[in-house]
Coordinates of C-alpha atoms in Angstrom, one line a residue:
M238 CA -52.1 -17.6 23.2
R239 CA -48.3 -19.1 24.4
L240 CA -49.6 -23.2 23.6
I241 CA -50.7 -22.4 20.0
L242 CA -47.1 -20.7 19.9
I243 CA -45.2 -23.7 21.7
V244 CA -47.1 -26.3 19.7
L245 CA -46.5 -24.1 16.4
I246 CA -42.6 -23.6 17.2
A247 CA -42.5 -27.9 18.4
F248 CA -44.2 -28.4 14.6
F249 CA -42.2 -26.3 12.9
A250 CA -38.5 -27.6 14.9
F251 CA -40.4 -31.3 13.8
A252 CA -40.8 -30.7 10.2
K253 CA -37.2 -29.5 10.1
A254 CA -35.6 -31.6 12.0
D255 CA -37.7 -34.3 9.6
A256 CA -36.2 -33.1 6.4
Q257 CA -33.3 -33.1 7.6
E258 CA -33.4 -36.9 8.2
T259 CA -35.5 -37.9 5.5
P260 CA -32.9 -36.2 2.5
K261 CA -34.0 -36.8 -1.1
E262 CA -32.5 -39.9 -3.5
I263 CA -30.0 -38.9 -6.3
N264 CA -31.9 -39.7 -10.0
I265 CA -30.5 -41.2 -13.0
E266 CA -31.1 -41.7 -16.7
S267 CA -28.9 -43.8 -19.1
P268 CA -30.3 -46.4 -21.2
I269 CA -27.7 -48.8 -20.1
N270 CA -27.2 -49.6 -16.4
R271 CA -26.4 -52.9 -15.3
I272 CA -25.7 -55.0 -12.1
N273 CA -22.4 -57.3 -10.8
E274 CA -23.2 -57.2 -7.3
E275 CA -19.2 -59.6 -7.5
E276 CA -17.7 -56.3 -9.1
Y277 CA -19.2 -53.6 -7.5
P278 CA -20.8 -55.2 -4.5
G279 CA -24.2 -52.7 -3.7
A280 CA -23.7 -50.3 -6.8
V281 CA -26.2 -49.8 -10.0
V282 CA -23.4 -49.3 -13.2
F283 CA -24.7 -46.7 -15.9
Q284 CA -23.2 -46.2 -18.6
K285 CA -23.4 -43.9 -21.5
A286 CA -24.7 -44.4 -24.9
D287 CA -25.9 -41.7 -27.2
K288 CA -26.1 -39.6 -25.0
Q289 CA -24.3 -39.2 -21.4
V290 CA -25.1 -40.8 -17.8
Y291 CA -27.5 -37.8 -16.3
I292 CA -27.4 -37.2 -13.0
E293 CA -30.1 -34.9 -10.9
H294 CA -30.0 -34.3 -7.2
D295 CA -31.9 -31.7 -5.8
G296 CA -31.4 -28.8 -7.4
V297 CA -28.2 -30.9 -9.3
D298 CA -27.8 -31.7 -12.5
M299 CA -24.4 -33.5 -13.3
W300 CA -23.2 -35.6 -16.9
C301 CA -20.4 -38.3 -17.3
D302 CA -19.4 -41.1 -19.0
L303 CA -19.8 -43.8 -16.8
A304 CA -21.9 -44.2 -12.9
F305 CA -21.8 -46.3 -10.3
F306 CA -24.5 -45.8 -8.1
Y307 CA -25.2 -46.9 -4.0
K308 CA -28.3 -47.4 -3.6
D309 CA -28.4 -47.6 0.3
D310 CA -25.9 -44.6 0.6
N311 CA -27.9 -42.0 -1.9
F312 CA -24.1 -41.9 -2.7
V313 CA -23.0 -41.7 -6.4
K314 CA -19.2 -41.8 -8.6
A315 CA -19.0 -39.7 -11.8
L316 CA -16.3 -40.5 -14.6
G317 CA -15.5 -40.0 -17.8
N318 CA -15.9 -36.3 -18.6
V319 CA -17.7 -35.4 -15.6
R320 CA -20.2 -32.0 -15.8
M321 CA -22.2 -30.6 -12.9
Q322 CA -24.4 -27.9 -13.0
Q323 CA -26.4 -25.8 -10.2
G324 CA -29.1 -23.5 -11.5
D325 CA -27.5 -21.1 -13.8
S326 CA -24.3 -19.6 -12.4
V327 CA -22.5 -22.8 -11.3
S328 CA -20.9 -25.3 -13.0
M329 CA -17.8 -27.7 -13.0
R330 CA -16.2 -30.2 -14.7
S331 CA -13.3 -33.2 -14.1
Q332 CA -12.3 -36.6 -14.9
Y333 CA -14.1 -37.6 -12.0
A334 CA -16.3 -36.8 -9.2
E335 CA -18.4 -38.5 -6.4
Y336 CA -21.5 -37.2 -4.8
S337 CA -23.8 -37.9 -1.4
G338 CA -27.2 -36.8 -1.3
D339 CA -27.7 -37.2 2.1
T340 CA -24.4 -34.1 2.8
K341 CA -24.6 -32.7 -0.3
F342 CA -21.0 -33.2 -0.4
A343 CA -19.2 -33.3 -3.8
F344 CA -15.4 -34.1 -4.7
A345 CA -14.2 -34.0 -8.1
S346 CA -10.9 -34.4 -9.5
G347 CA -8.1 -35.1 -12.9
K348 CA -8.3 -31.2 -14.9
V349 CA -10.5 -29.6 -12.8
W350 CA -12.3 -26.3 -13.7
L351 CA -15.1 -24.2 -11.8
K352 CA -17.1 -21.2 -13.0
K353 CA -19.2 -18.8 -11.1
D354 CA -20.4 -16.4 -12.9
T355 CA -16.6 -14.6 -14.6
T356 CA -15.1 -16.2 -11.9
T357 CA -13.7 -19.6 -13.2
V358 CA -11.3 -22.0 -10.8
T359 CA -8.7 -24.3 -12.1
T360 CA -7.0 -27.7 -9.9
D361 CA -6.4 -31.2 -9.9
T362 CA -9.3 -31.8 -6.9
M363 CA -11.9 -30.0 -5.2
Y364 CA -14.4 -30.2 -2.5
F365 CA -17.6 -28.9 -2.9
D366 CA -20.1 -27.8 -0.1
R367 CA -23.9 -27.6 -1.9
I368 CA -25.0 -26.8 2.0
K369 CA -22.4 -23.8 2.7
Q370 CA -21.9 -22.5 -0.6
Q371 CA -18.7 -23.4 -0.8
S372 CA -16.2 -25.2 -2.6
Y373 CA -12.0 -25.9 -2.0
Y374 CA -8.8 -27.1 -2.8
R375 CA -5.6 -27.2 -0.9
S376 CA -3.4 -28.6 -3.6
G377 CA -3.3 -26.3 -5.6
G378 CA -5.0 -24.0 -8.1
T379 CA -6.1 -20.8 -10.3
V380 CA -8.5 -18.8 -10.0
T381 CA -9.2 -16.3 -13.3
S382 CA -11.6 -13.5 -13.1
P383 CA -12.0 -10.8 -16.1
N384 CA -8.4 -8.7 -15.1
S385 CA -6.3 -10.9 -13.2
K386 CA -5.2 -14.3 -12.3
I387 CA -4.3 -16.2 -9.1
T388 CA -2.3 -19.0 -8.1
S389 CA -2.7 -20.4 -4.2
R390 CA -1.6 -23.4 -2.5
I391 CA -5.0 -23.3 -0.5
G392 CA -8.5 -21.5 -1.6
R393 CA -11.3 -21.7 -0.5
Y394 CA -14.7 -20.2 -2.4
Y395 CA -17.6 -18.8 -0.1
M396 CA -19.9 -18.9 -3.0
E397 CA -23.1 -16.9 -1.7
Q398 CA -20.7 -14.0 -0.8
D399 CA -18.8 -14.0 -3.6
K400 CA -15.2 -14.3 -2.3
I401 CA -13.0 -16.4 -2.0
S402 CA -10.0 -16.7 0.4
F403 CA -6.9 -17.5 -1.0
V404 CA -3.9 -19.3 1.7
N405 CA 0.1 -20.0 1.3
D406 CA 2.2 -18.7 -2.3
V407 CA -0.6 -16.9 -2.9
V408 CA 0.7 -15.2 -6.5
V409 CA -1.5 -12.0 -8.8
T410 CA -0.6 -11.9 -12.8
N411 CA -2.2 -8.7 -14.0
P412 CA -1.1 -7.9 -17.3
E413 CA 0.3 -4.6 -15.0
Y414 CA 1.3 -5.5 -11.8
V415 CA 2.1 -9.2 -9.8
I416 CA 0.6 -9.2 -6.3
N417 CA 2.7 -12.0 -3.8
S418 CA 0.5 -12.8 -0.5
E419 CA 0.9 -14.7 1.8
Q420 CA -3.0 -15.1 2.5
L421 CA -5.7 -13.0 0.4
D422 CA -9.8 -12.8 0.0
F423 CA -10.6 -11.8 -3.0
Y424 CA -14.1 -11.3 -3.6
S425 CA -15.0 -11.5 -7.8
V426 CA -17.3 -9.1 -8.1
P427 CA -16.1 -5.5 -7.4
E428 CA -12.6 -7.2 -7.7
H429 CA -11.3 -6.0 -4.8
A430 CA -8.5 -7.9 -2.9
Y431 CA -7.7 -8.1 1.5
L432 CA -4.5 -8.9 2.2
Y433 CA -3.2 -10.5 5.4
G434 CA 0.3 -11.4 5.8
P435 CA 3.6 -10.1 4.2
T436 CA 2.4 -9.0 0.9
T437 CA 4.5 -7.2 -1.8
I438 CA 2.4 -5.6 -4.9
T439 CA 5.0 -5.4 -7.5
S440 CA 4.9 -3.1 -10.9
D441 CA 7.3 -1.9 -13.7
G442 CA 7.6 1.6 -11.7
S443 CA 7.3 0.6 -7.9
K444 CA 7.3 -1.8 -4.9
V445 CA 4.3 -1.7 -2.4
Y446 CA 5.4 -3.8 0.9
C447 CA 2.5 -4.0 3.8
E448 CA 1.1 -6.4 5.9
R449 CA -2.3 -6.1 6.1
G450 CA -4.0 -4.5 3.4
F451 CA -6.8 -3.7 0.5
Y452 CA -6.2 -3.4 -3.1
D453 CA -9.2 -2.6 -5.6
T454 CA -7.6 -5.0 -9.1
R455 CA -10.1 -3.6 -11.3
N456 CA -9.6 -0.2 -10.9
D457 CA -5.5 0.0 -9.5
L458 CA -6.6 1.8 -6.1
G459 CA -4.4 0.6 -3.2
Y460 CA -5.0 0.6 0.4
F461 CA -2.2 -0.2 3.4
V462 CA -2.3 0.1 6.6
K463 CA 0.0 -2.5 8.2
N464 CA 4.5 -1.5 7.6
S465 CA 3.3 -0.7 5.2
R466 CA 5.4 1.4 1.8
I467 CA 6.3 2.5 -1.4
D468 CA 9.5 1.7 -3.5
Y469 CA 9.5 4.1 -6.0
D470 CA 13.0 4.1 -8.4
N471 CA 15.0 6.7 -6.0
R472 CA 12.1 7.0 -3.2
V473 CA 10.3 5.3 0.2
V474 CA 7.4 6.2 1.0
L475 CA 6.7 4.6 5.0
G476 CA 3.3 5.1 6.9
D477 CA 1.1 4.0 9.4
S478 CA -1.6 4.0 6.6
L479 CA -0.8 4.2 2.5
Y480 CA -3.3 4.9 -0.2
Y481 CA -2.5 4.0 -3.6
D482 CA -3.3 4.8 -7.1
R483 CA -1.5 2.7 -9.5
T484 CA -2.5 4.4 -13.1
R485 CA -2.2 8.2 -11.5
N486 CA 1.4 7.3 -10.3
F487 CA -0.3 8.5 -7.1
A488 CA 0.4 7.7 -2.8
S489 CA -0.4 9.2 0.1
A490 CA 0.4 8.7 3.4
T491 CA -1.1 9.0 7.3
N492 CA 0.3 8.9 10.8
N493 CA 4.3 8.7 11.1
I494 CA 5.1 8.6 7.5
R495 CA 8.4 8.7 6.3
V496 CA 9.7 9.6 2.9
R497 CA 13.7 9.0 2.0
D498 CA 14.7 10.0 -0.9
S499 CA 18.4 7.4 -1.7
I500 CA 20.0 10.3 -4.6
N501 CA 20.1 13.2 -2.7
N502 CA 20.6 10.9 1.3
T503 CA 17.8 12.5 2.6
L504 CA 14.0 11.7 4.1
I505 CA 11.0 13.4 5.0
K506 CA 9.1 13.3 7.6
G507 CA 4.8 14.4 9.3
H508 CA 1.8 12.8 9.6
Y509 CA 0.9 13.8 6.3
A510 CA 1.4 13.4 2.5
E511 CA 1.2 13.2 -1.1
V512 CA 3.9 11.9 -3.8
Y513 CA 3.3 12.5 -7.1
K514 CA 5.8 9.9 -9.0
D515 CA 5.4 11.8 -12.5
K516 CA 5.9 15.0 -11.3
D517 CA 9.1 13.8 -9.5
S518 CA 6.4 15.9 -6.4
V519 CA 5.9 15.3 -2.8
F520 CA 3.7 17.2 0.0
I521 CA 4.0 16.9 4.0
T522 CA 2.4 19.1 5.9
Q523 CA 1.5 18.1 10.2
R524 CA 4.3 18.4 11.8
A525 CA 6.4 18.1 8.4
V526 CA 10.0 17.7 8.4
A527 CA 13.0 17.3 5.8
I528 CA 16.0 16.3 7.3
T529 CA 19.8 16.3 5.2
V530 CA 21.5 13.4 6.2
E531 CA 25.6 15.3 5.6
K532 CA 28.6 13.2 6.8
Q533 CA 29.8 15.9 8.6
D534 CA 26.8 17.1 10.4
S535 CA 22.4 16.8 9.6
V536 CA 20.1 19.6 8.8
Y537 CA 16.7 19.7 10.3
I538 CA 14.0 21.9 7.9
H539 CA 10.9 21.9 9.4
G540 CA 7.6 23.9 8.7
D541 CA 3.5 23.6 8.9
K542 CA 4.1 23.1 5.1
L543 CA 6.8 21.6 2.9
I544 CA 7.6 19.9 -0.1
V545 CA 10.1 18.6 -2.6
T546 CA 10.4 18.9 -6.7
G547 CA 12.6 17.7 -9.4
K548 CA 14.7 15.5 -10.5
P549 CA 16.6 13.7 -8.3
E550 CA 19.7 15.7 -9.6
E551 CA 17.6 19.0 -9.0
R552 CA 15.5 18.9 -6.1
I553 CA 14.2 21.5 -4.8
V554 CA 12.7 21.9 -0.6
R555 CA 10.4 24.2 -0.7
G556 CA 8.7 24.9 3.2
F557 CA 5.8 27.3 4.7
K558 CA 5.0 28.5 7.3
N559 CA 6.8 28.5 10.5
V560 CA 9.7 27.5 9.3
R561 CA 12.2 26.5 11.3
L562 CA 16.3 25.1 10.6
Y563 CA 18.3 23.3 12.4
K564 CA 22.3 22.1 12.3
S565 CA 24.8 22.4 15.4
D566 CA 26.4 24.7 14.5
L567 CA 23.9 26.0 12.9
S568 CA 19.8 27.5 13.7
G569 CA 16.9 29.8 12.2
K570 CA 13.9 30.5 12.0
S571 CA 11.9 32.3 8.9
D572 CA 8.2 32.8 7.0
S573 CA 9.2 29.9 3.7
I574 CA 12.7 28.7 3.5
H575 CA 14.1 27.9 -0.7
V576 CA 16.8 24.9 -0.9
N577 CA 17.8 24.1 -4.2
Q578 CA 20.4 20.6 -3.5
K579 CA 21.6 20.9 -6.5
T580 CA 23.2 24.5 -6.0
G581 CA 23.6 24.3 -1.9
L582 CA 21.8 27.8 -1.9
T583 CA 19.4 28.1 1.1
Q584 CA 17.2 30.8 0.8
M585 CA 15.5 32.1 4.3
I586 CA 12.7 34.5 3.2
T587 CA 10.4 36.9 5.3
R588 CA 11.9 37.8 9.0
P589 CA 14.3 35.7 9.2
I590 CA 16.9 35.2 11.8
L591 CA 19.5 33.0 12.2
W592 CA 21.8 31.9 14.9
S593 CA 25.7 30.6 14.5
D594 CA 27.2 30.1 17.3
R595 CA 27.0 32.9 20.1
S596 CA 25.9 35.9 16.8
Q597 CA 22.2 36.3 16.2
I598 CA 21.7 37.3 12.6
T599 CA 19.1 39.2 10.5
G600 CA 17.6 40.9 7.9
D601 CA 15.0 40.8 5.0
S602 CA 16.2 37.6 3.4
I603 CA 19.3 35.3 4.0
H604 CA 21.3 33.7 2.1
L605 CA 22.9 29.7 3.1
I606 CA 25.2 28.6 0.5
N607 CA 26.9 24.8 1.1
N608 CA 29.1 23.5 -0.5
V609 CA 28.0 20.5 -1.8
V610 CA 31.2 18.4 -2.3
T611 CA 32.4 18.8 1.1
E612 CA 29.1 19.3 2.2
K613 CA 30.8 21.9 4.4
L614 CA 29.2 25.6 5.0
D615 CA 30.8 28.2 2.1
S616 CA 29.4 31.3 2.7
L617 CA 25.5 33.8 3.8
K618 CA 24.3 36.6 2.7
V619 CA 22.0 38.8 3.8
F620 CA 19.6 41.5 1.4
D621 CA 18.6 44.8 2.9
N622 CA 18.2 45.7 7.0
S623 CA 21.0 43.1 7.7
F624 CA 22.5 42.5 11.5
I625 CA 24.4 41.3 13.3
I626 CA 24.8 41.0 17.3
Q627 CA 27.0 38.9 19.4
Q628 CA 26.1 39.7 23.6
D629 CA 29.5 40.6 24.6
S630 CA 31.6 38.8 26.9
I631 CA 30.3 39.9 29.6
S632 CA 27.9 43.3 29.5
G633 CA 25.2 44.6 26.4
F634 CA 25.8 43.4 22.9
N635 CA 28.1 44.1 20.0
Q636 CA 25.7 44.9 16.9
V637 CA 26.4 45.8 13.4
K638 CA 23.6 46.7 10.7
G639 CA 24.0 47.8 7.3
Q640 CA 21.8 47.4 4.4
K641 CA 23.6 44.1 3.3
L642 CA 25.8 41.1 4.6
F643 CA 28.8 38.6 3.6
G644 CA 29.6 36.0 5.5
F645 CA 32.1 33.5 5.4
F646 CA 32.6 30.4 7.0
N647 CA 36.0 28.2 8.1
E648 CA 36.6 24.8 7.6
E649 CA 34.6 24.0 11.0
N650 CA 31.5 26.0 10.0
E651 CA 32.6 28.8 12.1
L652 CA 31.8 32.4 10.8
E653 CA 35.8 34.2 10.5
K654 CA 34.9 36.9 8.5
V655 CA 31.6 39.3 7.9
D656 CA 31.1 42.0 5.5
I657 CA 28.8 44.8 5.9
L658 CA 28.2 47.2 3.3
K659 CA 26.5 50.4 2.3
N660 CA 25.3 52.3 5.9
A661 CA 27.3 50.7 8.8
E662 CA 26.7 51.1 11.7
S663 CA 28.4 49.7 14.6
I664 CA 28.6 48.6 18.8
T665 CA 31.7 47.4 19.9
Y666 CA 32.8 46.6 23.7
L667 CA 36.9 46.8 23.3
R668 CA 38.3 45.0 26.0
E669 CA 41.7 44.0 27.7
D670 CA 42.9 40.4 26.7
D671 CA 42.5 40.2 30.5
G672 CA 38.8 41.5 29.9
S673 CA 38.7 44.5 31.4
L674 CA 36.4 47.1 29.3
Q675 CA 38.0 50.0 27.4
G676 CA 35.4 51.7 26.3
I677 CA 31.9 51.2 23.7
D678 CA 32.6 52.2 20.5
K679 CA 30.0 53.5 18.9
S680 CA 30.9 54.5 14.9
K681 CA 29.2 55.0 11.5
S682 CA 31.3 54.0 8.3
A683 CA 30.5 53.3 4.1
S684 CA 31.1 49.7 5.4
I685 CA 32.5 47.3 7.5
T686 CA 34.4 43.7 8.2
I687 CA 34.0 42.1 10.9
L688 CA 36.8 39.5 12.2
F689 CA 36.1 36.8 14.8
L690 CA 38.4 34.2 16.5
N691 CA 37.2 31.9 19.1
K692 CA 33.5 32.3 17.7
E693 CA 34.2 35.9 19.1
I694 CA 34.1 39.1 17.2
D695 CA 37.7 39.9 17.2
E696 CA 37.8 43.0 15.6
V697 CA 36.4 45.9 14.1
I698 CA 37.3 47.2 10.5
K699 CA 35.4 50.5 8.9
Y700 CA 36.0 51.6 5.5
K701 CA 35.2 55.6 4.4
G702 CA 33.5 58.4 5.9
I703 CA 34.0 57.1 9.0
S704 CA 32.5 58.8 12.2
G705 CA 31.7 58.0 16.0
E706 CA 33.8 58.3 19.3
V707 CA 34.4 56.0 21.9
Y708 CA 32.8 55.8 25.3
P709 CA 33.9 55.7 28.9
E710 CA 30.9 52.9 30.7
S711 CA 30.1 55.4 32.8
Q712 CA 29.7 57.9 29.9
F713 CA 27.7 55.3 27.4
P714 CA 23.4 56.8 27.6
E715 CA 21.7 54.0 28.6
N716 CA 19.6 54.3 25.4
A717 CA 22.6 55.1 23.1
R718 CA 24.0 51.2 24.4
T719 CA 21.6 50.0 21.1
L720 CA 21.4 50.2 17.8
E721 CA 17.7 51.1 15.4
N722 CA 15.9 47.9 15.3
F723 CA 18.2 46.0 17.8
N724 CA 15.6 43.1 19.0
W725 CA 17.7 40.3 20.0
R726 CA 16.0 37.0 20.5
G727 CA 18.7 34.5 22.1
D728 CA 15.8 32.6 24.3
E729 CA 14.2 31.4 20.5
K730 CA 17.8 29.2 19.6
L731 CA 17.6 26.5 18.5
L732 CA 19.9 24.3 20.7
S733 CA 19.1 21.0 19.4
K734 CA 16.8 19.0 16.5
E735 CA 13.7 18.7 19.2
D736 CA 13.4 22.6 19.5
I737 CA 12.5 22.5 15.9
F738 CA 9.1 21.2 17.4
K739 CA 8.8 24.0 20.5
G740 CA 6.1 26.3 21.0
E741 CA 4.0 24.3 18.7
P742 CA 0.7 21.9 20.7
P743 CA 1.2 18.5 20.4
F744 CA 0.1 16.7 17.9
E745 CA -2.8 14.3 17.7
L746 CA -2.6 11.3 15.4
T747 CA -5.4 10.7 13.0
K748 CA -7.3 7.5 13.6
I749 CA -6.6 5.2 11.0
Q750 CA -9.9 3.1 9.3
G751 CA -9.0 -0.1 9.8
I752 CA -9.1 -3.5 7.5
P753 CA -11.2 -6.4 8.5
L754 CA -9.1 -9.9 9.7
P755 CA -9.9 -12.4 7.6
E756 CA -12.6 -15.3 8.7
I757 CA -10.9 -17.9 10.0
Q758 CA -11.8 -21.7 10.2
D759 CA -10.7 -24.3 13.1
N760 CA -11.0 -27.2 10.6
F761 CA -10.2 -27.2 7.1
F762 CA -13.7 -29.3 7.1
E763 CA -16.1 -28.2 9.6
L764 CA -18.6 -31.1 10.0
P765 CA -21.8 -31.0 8.9
E766 CA -24.7 -28.9 10.9
G767 CA -26.2 -31.3 14.1
T768 CA -23.4 -33.6 14.0
E769 CA -20.8 -34.8 15.6
E770 CA -18.4 -36.9 13.3
R771 CA -18.3 -37.2 9.3
T772 CA -20.2 -39.7 7.7
I773 CA -18.4 -41.6 4.6
P774 CA -19.7 -43.7 2.7
G775 CA -18.0 -46.9 2.1
A776 CA -17.4 -46.7 -2.0
S777 CA -16.0 -43.7 -1.4
N778 CA -12.8 -42.4 -2.4
L779 CA -12.0 -40.2 0.4
D780 CA -11.5 -41.7 3.7
A781 CA -11.1 -40.2 7.3
E782 CA -7.9 -39.3 7.0
T783 CA -8.4 -37.4 4.2
F784 CA -10.8 -34.6 6.3
E785 CA -8.5 -33.9 9.0
T786 CA -6.6 -30.7 8.8
R787 CA -2.7 -30.4 8.5
E788 CA -1.1 -28.2 9.9
E789 CA 0.3 -26.4 6.9
D790 CA -3.3 -26.2 5.9
K791 CA -3.8 -23.3 8.6
P792 CA -2.8 -19.8 7.9
S793 CA 0.2 -18.3 8.9
L794 CA -1.1 -15.3 10.4
N795 CA -0.9 -14.5 14.3
S796 CA -3.7 -15.3 15.6
E797 CA -3.3 -13.2 18.9
E798 CA -4.1 -10.3 17.3
E799 CA -7.5 -8.4 18.1
E800 CA -10.6 -7.3 15.6
T801 CA -11.1 -3.8 16.1
D802 CA -15.4 -3.4 16.7
G803 CA -14.8 -0.8 13.2
S804 CA -12.9 -3.8 11.7
R805 CA -15.1 -6.5 12.7
E806 CA -18.3 -4.5 11.8
Q807 CA -16.7 -3.6 8.3
R808 CA -15.8 -6.5 7.6
E809 CA -19.2 -7.1 8.4
A810 CA -20.1 -4.9 5.6
I811 CA -18.8 -6.1 3.4
I812 CA -19.9 -10.2 4.0
E813 CA -23.7 -8.2 3.8
R814 CA -23.3 -6.1 0.3
N815 CA -21.7 -8.9 -1.5
K816 CA -24.8 -11.3 -0.4
A817 CA -27.2 -8.7 -1.5
A818 CA -25.4 -8.2 -5.0
A819 CA -25.6 -12.2 -5.4
K820 CA -29.2 -12.5 -4.2
A821 CA -30.2 -9.9 -6.5
R822 CA -28.5 -11.5 -9.4
E823 CA -30.4 -14.3 -8.5
E824 CA -33.6 -12.4 -8.6
A825 CA -32.7 -11.6 -12.4
R826 CA -32.0 -15.4 -13.7
A827 CA -35.3 -16.0 -12.1
K828 CA -37.4 -13.3 -14.2
D829 CA -35.9 -15.3 -17.0
G830 CA -36.9 -19.0 -15.4
K831 CA -35.0 -21.8 -14.7
K832 CA -33.5 -24.2 -17.5
K833 CA -33.8 -27.8 -17.5
P834 CA -32.1 -29.6 -20.0
K835 CA -32.8 -30.1 -22.9
G836 CA -33.8 -33.9 -23.7
L837 CA -33.0 -34.6 -19.9
G838 CA -36.2 -35.9 -18.4
V839 CA -35.1 -37.6 -14.7
K840 CA -37.3 -40.9 -15.2
K841 CA -37.1 -43.8 -12.2
K842 CA -35.4 -46.6 -13.5
N843 CA -35.8 -50.0 -12.0
G844 CA -33.7 -50.7 -8.4
L845 CA -32.8 -47.6 -8.3

């Protein structure tokens, strides 16, 4: 059995080798042919009469006005209104072409036009390798598909994959946008583009930049993964991964996101975001933080979820769950927050707490009013169950509570005055200038005014219905030293901008799906399989220098960049998908039967 297998393998190997060694001869039909060895040595000259010269070779049909056939080299040169047809799907036109029957390699020049299905390529010079089913140019060309026009200096068409690889000065022109790229792989059937190197996608309302990405030119959808950003009129979105739907003016971003608002001078950061341009809306989560950059200081707001809405001049920032606020001289926490950047009003809602220097302020809700012109704090309002606590310089806590609290800031953003309205209660430690304790004042009144000096409570003024007394420290009961609902939370105070994330578990970034790297060919012209050097017919207009790989032909992509297993598998899946689609189309055409050129039966002429 083993011997039979060895014999069969040897037979098929020999048959394959024999087939490669004996290529089919080119067949030509024309009523006019002549031989002029002196003028055209080694050639039979064919000329059109009523019909063009017809050339046939192993599945390809050609027509031209004038042909020179070199039988010994199995090589033909075609001039004038040249047409080439391969099956039902590939056709090419040019002013000049040459073709080798041995290598199945064609060269065309002069107004070259190639079409496969719905894709058209135009250039001044084109090479066509029928064995590999690749056509390419390197002197500039234009590819037109139903929805886009693509120009580049270098192009390589992988016909079996329905893929065209463009290199150098790539421009995709669509009625709605323009793509400029260093390298682009375009799959013509789904009209998908893979972008490599510095790339921009420019439309009326936005500009996308990336250094690796994907774009569905038919449906206007994009996915970008390297140094990606989207520029809108007044916003810039940056992230490790960006998804973009131009028809909906929608974008989403994943990992290390930054959304900049140039008009309001704000920056939003996080690890997942959604941007709705038409609604002037941004949603961001996963360690979300909104930063308002001011001349005097910057304000940081963090929450489980942040939403920014409104026109540029009417921006609203809302934060939900575990909200934290920090600036160098003020910090706080609440369940939610609402910031109106036009009016300068910040509302801290549900269990809010605020720290201003050494003072802790709580209430059912807290409003901070910022002067939008000077960018300084103006005042604060605490509604219902207001409570202000300040740790005494030596021991105990100064405390004032009431129904409402109104506070006022000086030019240095320090509290200088606080008014407590309705049902006011207080405990204050009365000290001499040298710090010695005079006594502890515990009292009630209709309202209280607190004056601050050097960030400390300096004077407490009571109004109407005053009751209470001053106790020596030794006579002040321990259980009376705090007012009802006293809750000192000084250990929670935010001391730096990093503290807005204090207590949260370490965040793990989402794994980003990569974009497959392009296929990079070491040589622009690869040698035919099984050969060590290229055979060029003596009559060819091409020479060895033509097939050399020039430095400018090489893509400028970073050759040291590694391809991950995931991106490699994705690229291979794309190739297989397009091969299967191309095969399905070929099988569909085969059902209709192979079309033969009308009235052009191939006849063997004398001497050919």
